[in-house]
Amino acid sequence: MLSKSESHASWQDSMISLTWLTYILEEWTGVEYHCLYYISFILWVLSIIFAPLLIFISTSCFLNLLLHIYMRKNGLDEDFSNKSWDNGRFMVASILSMGGKLWHGYELHGMEKIPEGPGLIVYYHGAFPIDYCFFISNLYRQTGRLCYSVVDHFFSKLPGIELYLNLLPGVHSGRDESVEILKKGNLLSVAPGGAREAFCSDENYNVLWGNRKGFAQVAIDAKVPIIPLFTQNIREGCWTLGKIGFFRWFYERSRLPLIPVYGGFPVKLRTYVGDPISYDPNITATELAEKTKIAIETLRNRHQKLPGSILRALLERFDKHQKED
């Protein structure tokens, strides 16, 4: 054990080293010590705020790299209909599923409600759609079924993740392509709230769809059912600053999904599949959109305690009794 005099000497040595390091930084940067302190603090805050985005993009780039290695090792091209890509998909799905299980104790309930044929899956959009990534991964691992995903144009343009998005597969075109995908017997998913719901909703899980009804018209044109989807505690995993006036104004003017997001908390996530809304030739797109919204809100009210709480969502990791299906 150190004596009092030795402890004091050790503290003095540490302060001398810190002063020396500060002097070097001042010489290199030409910035005074107190300015360096504030800059370091700002960078620390920014690293916390943007950590979820950086982790999301880094993970996507890592998976993209693995797929490139897989493609070269097996001599594949970008024809993703080739069965040789199945093992690559399974690899990605397994990594994502394992991550969801370890970090969030992820569970998927009601998968048997998804019809064997085509269908349009409509889900509530959290700050980060990690729950949706876990959903499609578990769906593929357990059934071998792919689910096409409507992806925001901003994320579809990010460099370094093209292969990963195409393999999902992600689409970002219009209504006609969506109808064609469904008519070929596939599953397709969309979050009508998009970035506005992701960044501007809150712990009350408000469904922010505005007047969007294009997804409903797609389901009508393709003559397929709509399957509602909701994930418990998804907003407690990551919170946003989108309700603050400036950030809401910035998004509404620019439509850029650059609102600060913070968190990445290991909260319990449970995804619930609702009862399909069958195709009805006599219903309008407006009526179907409203019916779908009510179905999402019903799942929310049944499975989510409002307002959401990070502490409660963390404690639910230890709760063995899931909410009523």
mmCIF file of N, CA and C in Angstrom, residues 156-263:
data_model
loop_
_atom_site.group_PDB
_atom_site.id
_atom_site.type_symbol
_atom_site.label_atom_id
_atom_site.label_comp_id
_atom_site.label_asym_id
_atom_site.label_seq_id
_atom_site.Cartn_x
_atom_site.Cartn_y
_atom_site.Cartn_z
ATOM 1 N N SER A 156 -30.288 4.747 -49.003
ATOM 2 C CA SER A 156 -29.946 3.956 -50.184
ATOM 3 C C SER A 156 -28.747 4.543 -50.926
ATOM 4 N N LYS A 157 -28.429 5.823 -50.653
ATOM 5 C CA LYS A 157 -27.305 6.477 -51.317
ATOM 6 C C LYS A 157 -26.009 6.422 -50.505
ATOM 7 N N LEU A 158 -26.075 5.910 -49.272
ATOM 8 C CA LEU A 158 -24.866 5.853 -48.453
ATOM 9 C C LEU A 158 -23.849 4.911 -49.085
ATOM 10 N N PRO A 159 -22.594 5.326 -49.184
ATOM 11 C CA PRO A 159 -21.566 4.454 -49.781
ATOM 12 C C PRO A 159 -21.184 3.324 -48.836
ATOM 13 N N GLY A 160 -20.793 2.209 -49.421
ATOM 14 C CA GLY A 160 -20.272 1.113 -48.622
ATOM 15 C C GLY A 160 -21.288 0.098 -48.142
ATOM 16 N N ILE A 161 -22.576 0.307 -48.461
ATOM 17 C CA ILE A 161 -23.578 -0.660 -47.987
ATOM 18 C C ILE A 161 -24.484 -1.139 -49.126
ATOM 19 N N GLU A 162 -24.092 -0.864 -50.366
ATOM 20 C CA GLU A 162 -24.946 -1.196 -51.505
ATOM 21 C C GLU A 162 -25.240 -2.692 -51.584
ATOM 22 N N LEU A 163 -24.212 -3.510 -51.443
ATOM 23 C CA LEU A 163 -24.391 -4.958 -51.543
ATOM 24 C C LEU A 163 -25.323 -5.468 -50.449
ATOM 25 N N TYR A 164 -25.120 -4.955 -49.250
ATOM 26 C CA TYR A 164 -25.943 -5.342 -48.103
ATOM 27 C C TYR A 164 -27.410 -4.984 -48.344
ATOM 28 N N LEU A 165 -27.670 -3.768 -48.849
ATOM 29 C CA LEU A 165 -29.048 -3.341 -49.097
ATOM 30 C C LEU A 165 -29.693 -4.144 -50.228
ATOM 31 N N ASN A 166 -28.930 -4.410 -51.279
ATOM 32 C CA ASN A 166 -29.480 -5.154 -52.409
ATOM 33 C C ASN A 166 -29.790 -6.605 -52.058
ATOM 34 N N LEU A 167 -29.040 -7.150 -51.110
ATOM 35 C CA LEU A 167 -29.258 -8.533 -50.726
ATOM 36 C C LEU A 167 -30.458 -8.678 -49.800
ATOM 37 N N LEU A 168 -30.842 -7.587 -49.118
ATOM 38 C CA LEU A 168 -31.935 -7.688 -48.130
ATOM 39 C C LEU A 168 -33.241 -8.286 -48.674
ATOM 40 N N PRO A 169 -33.797 -7.855 -49.753
ATOM 41 C CA PRO A 169 -33.407 -6.758 -50.650
ATOM 42 C C PRO A 169 -34.155 -5.468 -50.311
ATOM 43 N N GLY A 170 -33.478 -4.328 -50.524
ATOM 44 C CA GLY A 170 -34.099 -3.037 -50.313
ATOM 45 C C GLY A 170 -34.490 -2.399 -51.638
ATOM 46 N N VAL A 171 -35.616 -1.729 -51.649
ATOM 47 C CA VAL A 171 -36.095 -1.044 -52.861
ATOM 48 C C VAL A 171 -36.426 0.395 -52.478
ATOM 49 N N HIS A 172 -36.294 1.293 -53.441
ATOM 50 C CA HIS A 172 -36.587 2.698 -53.167
ATOM 51 C C HIS A 172 -37.223 3.353 -54.388
ATOM 52 N N SER A 173 -37.993 2.576 -55.122
ATOM 53 C CA SER A 173 -38.671 3.127 -56.299
ATOM 54 C C SER A 173 -40.136 3.417 -55.966
ATOM 55 N N GLY A 174 -40.931 3.573 -56.978
ATOM 56 C CA GLY A 174 -42.293 4.027 -56.786
ATOM 57 C C GLY A 174 -43.329 2.934 -56.621
ATOM 58 N N ARG A 175 -44.576 3.352 -56.782
ATOM 59 C CA ARG A 175 -45.725 2.490 -56.525
ATOM 60 C C ARG A 175 -45.788 1.320 -57.492
ATOM 61 N N ASP A 176 -45.479 1.564 -58.755
ATOM 62 C CA ASP A 176 -45.590 0.494 -59.756
ATOM 63 C C ASP A 176 -44.662 -0.674 -59.443
ATOM 64 N N GLU A 177 -43.413 -0.363 -59.035
ATOM 65 C CA GLU A 177 -42.466 -1.431 -58.693
ATOM 66 C C GLU A 177 -42.949 -2.207 -57.475
ATOM 67 N N SER A 178 -43.514 -1.497 -56.504
ATOM 68 C CA SER A 178 -44.017 -2.159 -55.302
ATOM 69 C C SER A 178 -45.145 -3.123 -55.635
ATOM 70 N N VAL A 179 -46.045 -2.675 -56.492
ATOM 71 C CA VAL A 179 -47.161 -3.545 -56.902
ATOM 72 C C VAL A 179 -46.628 -4.773 -57.626
ATOM 73 N N GLU A 180 -45.628 -4.571 -58.483
ATOM 74 C CA GLU A 180 -45.057 -5.687 -59.241
ATOM 75 C C GLU A 180 -44.399 -6.704 -58.304
ATOM 76 N N ILE A 181 -43.694 -6.227 -57.288
ATOM 77 C CA ILE A 181 -43.057 -7.127 -56.318
ATOM 78 C C ILE A 181 -44.102 -7.995 -55.635
ATOM 79 N N LEU A 182 -45.203 -7.391 -55.242
ATOM 80 C CA LEU A 182 -46.267 -8.137 -54.557
ATOM 81 C C LEU A 182 -46.970 -9.110 -55.495
ATOM 82 N N LYS A 183 -47.181 -8.704 -56.733
ATOM 83 C CA LYS A 183 -47.857 -9.579 -57.685
ATOM 84 C C LYS A 183 -47.040 -10.822 -58.019
ATOM 85 N N LYS A 184 -45.742 -10.745 -57.765
ATOM 86 C CA LYS A 184 -44.884 -11.911 -57.995
ATOM 87 C C LYS A 184 -44.889 -12.864 -56.802
ATOM 88 N N GLY A 185 -45.714 -12.564 -55.798
ATOM 89 C CA GLY A 185 -45.865 -13.462 -54.664
ATOM 90 C C GLY A 185 -44.952 -13.185 -53.491
ATOM 91 N N ASN A 186 -44.339 -11.999 -53.461
ATOM 92 C CA ASN A 186 -43.379 -11.672 -52.405
ATOM 93 C C ASN A 186 -44.018 -10.906 -51.248
ATOM 94 N N LEU A 187 -43.280 -10.865 -50.151
ATOM 95 C CA LEU A 187 -43.609 -9.974 -49.049
ATOM 96 C C LEU A 187 -42.898 -8.648 -49.271
ATOM 97 N N LEU A 188 -43.568 -7.557 -48.926
ATOM 98 C CA LEU A 188 -42.990 -6.223 -49.035
ATOM 99 C C LEU A 188 -43.338 -5.469 -47.757
ATOM 100 N N SER A 189 -42.399 -4.674 -47.270
ATOM 101 C CA SER A 189 -42.666 -3.929 -46.036
ATOM 102 C C SER A 189 -42.465 -2.444 -46.249
ATOM 103 N N VAL A 190 -43.186 -1.658 -45.445
ATOM 104 C CA VAL A 190 -43.074 -0.207 -45.521
ATOM 105 C C VAL A 190 -43.464 0.381 -44.163
ATOM 106 N N ALA A 191 -42.817 1.501 -43.817
ATOM 107 C CA ALA A 191 -43.194 2.267 -42.625
ATOM 108 C C ALA A 191 -43.749 3.593 -43.124
ATOM 109 N N PRO A 192 -45.072 3.747 -43.186
ATOM 110 C CA PRO A 192 -45.654 4.976 -43.750
ATOM 111 C C PRO A 192 -45.203 6.248 -43.037
ATOM 112 N N GLY A 193 -44.867 6.142 -41.742
ATOM 113 C CA GLY A 193 -44.429 7.328 -41.006
ATOM 114 C C GLY A 193 -43.057 7.805 -41.425
ATOM 115 N N GLY A 194 -42.224 6.891 -41.915
ATOM 116 C CA GLY A 194 -40.899 7.231 -42.406
ATOM 117 C C GLY A 194 -40.067 8.005 -41.401
ATOM 118 N N ALA A 195 -39.247 8.915 -41.910
ATOM 119 C CA ALA A 195 -38.319 9.670 -41.066
ATOM 120 C C ALA A 195 -39.047 10.585 -40.097
ATOM 121 N N ARG A 196 -40.193 11.122 -40.486
ATOM 122 C CA ARG A 196 -40.931 12.014 -39.574
ATOM 123 C C ARG A 196 -41.353 11.254 -38.319
ATOM 124 N N GLU A 197 -41.878 10.058 -38.493
ATOM 125 C CA GLU A 197 -42.262 9.251 -37.340
ATOM 126 C C GLU A 197 -41.037 8.824 -36.538
ATOM 127 N N ALA A 198 -39.965 8.485 -37.243
ATOM 128 C CA ALA A 198 -38.736 8.052 -36.572
ATOM 129 C C ALA A 198 -38.185 9.141 -35.664
ATOM 130 N N PHE A 199 -38.124 10.374 -36.161
ATOM 131 C CA PHE A 199 -37.452 11.437 -35.433
ATOM 132 C C PHE A 199 -38.371 12.312 -34.594
ATOM 133 N N CYS A 200 -39.654 12.368 -34.938
ATOM 134 C CA CYS A 200 -40.542 13.337 -34.290
ATOM 135 C C CYS A 200 -41.596 12.704 -33.388
ATOM 136 N N SER A 201 -41.720 11.391 -33.396
ATOM 137 C CA SER A 201 -42.600 10.752 -32.426
ATOM 138 C C SER A 201 -41.885 10.745 -31.076
ATOM 139 N N ASP A 202 -42.559 10.267 -30.026
ATOM 140 C CA ASP A 202 -41.944 10.327 -28.698
ATOM 141 C C ASP A 202 -42.339 9.121 -27.867
ATOM 142 N N GLU A 203 -42.184 9.232 -26.548
ATOM 143 C CA GLU A 203 -42.452 8.105 -25.661
ATOM 144 C C GLU A 203 -43.923 7.710 -25.618
ATOM 145 N N ASN A 204 -44.796 8.517 -26.232
ATOM 146 C CA ASN A 204 -46.211 8.161 -26.336
ATOM 147 C C ASN A 204 -46.524 7.394 -27.612
ATOM 148 N N TYR A 205 -45.507 7.177 -28.435
ATOM 149 C CA TYR A 205 -45.620 6.352 -29.641
ATOM 150 C C TYR A 205 -46.730 6.844 -30.580
ATOM 151 N N ASN A 206 -46.760 8.148 -30.800
ATOM 152 C CA ASN A 206 -47.746 8.692 -31.739
ATOM 153 C C ASN A 206 -47.456 8.201 -33.148
ATOM 154 N N VAL A 207 -48.502 7.761 -33.837
ATOM 155 C CA VAL A 207 -48.375 7.288 -35.218
ATOM 156 C C VAL A 207 -48.494 8.501 -36.135
ATOM 157 N N LEU A 208 -47.379 8.901 -36.756
ATOM 158 C CA LEU A 208 -47.326 10.131 -37.545
ATOM 159 C C LEU A 208 -47.297 9.806 -39.032
ATOM 160 N N TRP A 209 -48.457 9.568 -39.596
ATOM 161 C CA TRP A 209 -48.542 9.225 -41.011
ATOM 162 C C TRP A 209 -49.041 10.384 -41.863
ATOM 163 N N GLY A 210 -49.601 11.404 -41.241
ATOM 164 C CA GLY A 210 -50.174 12.484 -42.027
ATOM 165 C C GLY A 210 -51.282 11.960 -42.930
ATOM 166 N N ASN A 211 -51.229 12.346 -44.195
ATOM 167 C CA ASN A 211 -52.233 11.889 -45.166
ATOM 168 C C ASN A 211 -51.702 10.790 -46.086
ATOM 169 N N ARG A 212 -50.637 10.145 -45.665
ATOM 170 C CA ARG A 212 -50.043 9.115 -46.519
ATOM 171 C C ARG A 212 -50.973 7.914 -46.647
ATOM 172 N N LYS A 213 -51.250 7.594 -47.890
ATOM 173 C CA LYS A 213 -52.123 6.451 -48.172
ATOM 174 C C LYS A 213 -51.645 5.674 -49.394
ATOM 175 N N GLY A 214 -50.474 6.029 -49.918
ATOM 176 C CA GLY A 214 -49.938 5.331 -51.091
ATOM 177 C C GLY A 214 -49.749 3.855 -50.843
ATOM 178 N N PHE A 215 -49.309 3.499 -49.618
ATOM 179 C CA PHE A 215 -49.112 2.084 -49.294
ATOM 180 C C PHE A 215 -50.424 1.315 -49.379
ATOM 181 N N ALA A 216 -51.512 1.970 -48.981
ATOM 182 C CA ALA A 216 -52.824 1.320 -49.036
ATOM 183 C C ALA A 216 -53.257 1.091 -50.486
ATOM 184 N N GLN A 217 -52.955 2.060 -51.347
ATOM 185 C CA GLN A 217 -53.293 1.902 -52.754
ATOM 186 C C GLN A 217 -52.486 0.784 -53.379
ATOM 187 N N VAL A 218 -51.226 0.626 -52.954
ATOM 188 C CA VAL A 218 -50.387 -0.478 -53.436
ATOM 189 C C VAL A 218 -51.014 -1.810 -53.074
ATOM 190 N N ALA A 219 -51.482 -1.949 -51.832
ATOM 191 C CA ALA A 219 -52.111 -3.198 -51.396
ATOM 192 C C ALA A 219 -53.382 -3.481 -52.182
ATOM 193 N N ILE A 220 -54.144 -2.425 -52.466
ATOM 194 C CA ILE A 220 -55.386 -2.594 -53.238
ATOM 195 C C ILE A 220 -55.073 -2.996 -54.670
ATOM 196 N N ASP A 221 -54.122 -2.314 -55.294
ATOM 197 C CA ASP A 221 -53.766 -2.617 -56.688
ATOM 198 C C ASP A 221 -53.200 -4.027 -56.834
ATOM 199 N N ALA A 222 -52.437 -4.474 -55.816
ATOM 200 C CA ALA A 222 -51.835 -5.808 -55.879
ATOM 201 C C ALA A 222 -52.770 -6.890 -55.345
ATOM 202 N N LYS A 223 -53.883 -6.460 -54.712
ATOM 203 C CA LYS A 223 -54.888 -7.379 -54.156
ATOM 204 C C LYS A 223 -54.285 -8.301 -53.092
ATOM 205 N N VAL A 224 -53.570 -7.678 -52.160
ATOM 206 C CA VAL A 224 -52.903 -8.453 -51.105
ATOM 207 C C VAL A 224 -53.343 -7.936 -49.737
ATOM 208 N N PRO A 225 -53.204 -8.755 -48.699
ATOM 209 C CA PRO A 225 -53.523 -8.293 -47.342
ATOM 210 C C PRO A 225 -52.419 -7.405 -46.785
ATOM 211 N N ILE A 226 -52.779 -6.619 -45.783
ATOM 212 C CA ILE A 226 -51.818 -5.813 -45.037
ATOM 213 C C ILE A 226 -51.603 -6.465 -43.679
ATOM 214 N N ILE A 227 -50.331 -6.625 -43.295
ATOM 215 C CA ILE A 227 -49.995 -7.241 -42.014
ATOM 216 C C ILE A 227 -49.369 -6.177 -41.120
ATOM 217 N N PRO A 228 -50.060 -5.757 -40.040
ATOM 218 C CA PRO A 228 -49.503 -4.736 -39.143
ATOM 219 C C PRO A 228 -48.420 -5.316 -38.240
ATOM 220 N N LEU A 229 -47.451 -4.463 -37.882
ATOM 221 C CA LEU A 229 -46.299 -4.907 -37.094
ATOM 222 C C LEU A 229 -45.945 -3.809 -36.094
ATOM 223 N N PHE A 230 -45.682 -4.217 -34.856
ATOM 224 C CA PHE A 230 -45.286 -3.239 -33.831
ATOM 225 C C PHE A 230 -44.273 -3.875 -32.889
ATOM 226 N N THR A 231 -43.273 -3.081 -32.478
ATOM 227 C CA THR A 231 -42.240 -3.574 -31.562
ATOM 228 C C THR A 231 -42.294 -2.830 -30.241
ATOM 229 N N GLN A 232 -42.458 -3.587 -29.189
ATOM 230 C CA GLN A 232 -42.491 -3.043 -27.841
ATOM 231 C C GLN A 232 -41.118 -2.462 -27.462
ATOM 232 N N ASN A 233 -41.123 -1.248 -26.894
ATOM 233 C CA ASN A 233 -39.939 -0.548 -26.360
ATOM 234 C C ASN A 233 -38.974 -0.036 -27.425
ATOM 235 N N ILE A 234 -39.370 -0.018 -28.691
ATOM 236 C CA ILE A 234 -38.433 0.406 -29.723
ATOM 237 C C ILE A 234 -38.003 1.869 -29.535
ATOM 238 N N ARG A 235 -38.855 2.713 -28.990
ATOM 239 C CA ARG A 235 -38.471 4.110 -28.784
ATOM 240 C C ARG A 235 -37.569 4.285 -27.571
ATOM 241 N N GLU A 236 -37.571 3.321 -26.673
ATOM 242 C CA GLU A 236 -36.689 3.420 -25.511
ATOM 243 C C GLU A 236 -35.264 2.990 -25.851
ATOM 244 N N GLY A 237 -35.098 2.265 -26.945
ATOM 245 C CA GLY A 237 -33.763 1.877 -27.375
ATOM 246 C C GLY A 237 -32.944 3.072 -27.799
ATOM 247 N N CYS A 238 -33.566 3.987 -28.556
ATOM 248 C CA CYS A 238 -32.912 5.221 -28.997
ATOM 249 C C CYS A 238 -33.916 6.360 -28.938
ATOM 250 N N TRP A 239 -33.491 7.467 -28.399
ATOM 251 C CA TRP A 239 -34.319 8.670 -28.342
ATOM 252 C C TRP A 239 -33.775 9.709 -29.318
ATOM 253 N N THR A 240 -34.646 10.621 -29.724
ATOM 254 C CA THR A 240 -34.236 11.658 -30.673
ATOM 255 C C THR A 240 -34.547 13.043 -30.112
ATOM 256 N N LEU A 241 -33.992 14.042 -30.787
ATOM 257 C CA LEU A 241 -34.261 15.443 -30.436
ATOM 258 C C LEU A 241 -35.223 16.076 -31.429
ATOM 259 N N GLY A 242 -35.967 15.239 -32.128
ATOM 260 C CA GLY A 242 -36.815 15.731 -33.205
ATOM 261 C C GLY A 242 -37.986 16.583 -32.780
ATOM 262 N N LYS A 243 -38.355 16.543 -31.498
ATOM 263 C CA LYS A 243 -39.484 17.372 -31.058
ATOM 264 C C LYS A 243 -39.046 18.789 -30.710
ATOM 265 N N ILE A 244 -37.741 19.012 -30.600
ATOM 266 C CA ILE A 244 -37.235 20.368 -30.354
ATOM 267 C C ILE A 244 -37.476 21.209 -31.606
ATOM 268 N N GLY A 245 -37.934 22.422 -31.406
ATOM 269 C CA GLY A 245 -38.383 23.268 -32.503
ATOM 270 C C GLY A 245 -37.418 23.381 -33.666
ATOM 271 N N PHE A 246 -36.145 23.667 -33.374
ATOM 272 C CA PHE A 246 -35.173 23.872 -34.453
ATOM 273 C C PHE A 246 -35.008 22.616 -35.283
ATOM 274 N N PHE A 247 -34.861 21.458 -34.617
ATOM 275 C CA PHE A 247 -34.626 20.223 -35.353
ATOM 276 C C PHE A 247 -35.859 19.823 -36.185
ATOM 277 N N ARG A 248 -37.049 20.048 -35.639
ATOM 278 C CA ARG A 248 -38.273 19.764 -36.405
ATOM 279 C C ARG A 248 -38.355 20.679 -37.622
ATOM 280 N N TRP A 249 -38.022 21.959 -37.404
ATOM 281 C CA TRP A 249 -38.013 22.922 -38.516
ATOM 282 C C TRP A 249 -37.004 22.500 -39.576
ATOM 283 N N PHE A 250 -35.806 22.083 -39.141
ATOM 284 C CA PHE A 250 -34.757 21.678 -40.078
ATOM 285 C C PHE A 250 -35.210 20.480 -40.917
ATOM 286 N N TYR A 251 -35.823 19.486 -40.263
ATOM 287 C CA TYR A 251 -36.258 18.314 -41.025
ATOM 288 C C TYR A 251 -37.354 18.683 -42.014
ATOM 289 N N GLU A 252 -38.337 19.469 -41.574
ATOM 290 C CA GLU A 252 -39.457 19.822 -42.453
ATOM 291 C C GLU A 252 -38.991 20.619 -43.664
ATOM 292 N N ARG A 253 -37.923 21.412 -43.510
ATOM 293 C CA ARG A 253 -37.421 22.226 -44.629
ATOM 294 C C ARG A 253 -36.501 21.424 -45.543
ATOM 295 N N SER A 254 -35.702 20.532 -44.959
ATOM 296 C CA SER A 254 -34.679 19.851 -45.757
ATOM 297 C C SER A 254 -35.031 18.418 -46.125
ATOM 298 N N ARG A 255 -35.881 17.782 -45.307
ATOM 299 C CA ARG A 255 -36.226 16.361 -45.467
ATOM 300 C C ARG A 255 -34.996 15.456 -45.329
ATOM 301 N N LEU A 256 -33.950 15.958 -44.677
ATOM 302 C CA LEU A 256 -32.751 15.157 -44.450
ATOM 303 C C LEU A 256 -32.840 14.495 -43.075
ATOM 304 N N PRO A 257 -32.643 13.186 -42.992
ATOM 305 C CA PRO A 257 -32.740 12.484 -41.706
ATOM 306 C C PRO A 257 -31.472 12.649 -40.876
ATOM 307 N N LEU A 258 -31.186 13.903 -40.483
ATOM 308 C CA LEU A 258 -29.961 14.199 -39.754
ATOM 309 C C LEU A 258 -30.246 14.709 -38.347
ATOM 310 N N ILE A 259 -31.386 14.322 -37.785
ATOM 311 C CA ILE A 259 -31.732 14.723 -36.430
ATOM 312 C C ILE A 259 -30.888 13.901 -35.441
ATOM 313 N N PRO A 260 -30.300 14.548 -34.430
ATOM 314 C CA PRO A 260 -29.492 13.801 -33.451
ATOM 315 C C PRO A 260 -30.289 12.694 -32.761
ATOM 316 N N VAL A 261 -29.666 11.549 -32.639
ATOM 317 C CA VAL A 261 -30.261 10.384 -31.968
ATOM 318 C C VAL A 261 -29.266 9.910 -30.918
ATOM 319 N N TYR A 262 -29.759 9.591 -29.735
ATOM 320 C CA TYR A 262 -28.854 9.130 -28.686
ATOM 321 C C TYR A 262 -29.434 7.882 -28.024
ATOM 322 N N GLY A 263 -28.570 7.123 -27.394
ATOM 323 C CA GLY A 263 -29.044 5.926 -26.700
ATOM 324 C C GLY A 263 -28.298 4.686 -27.122
#
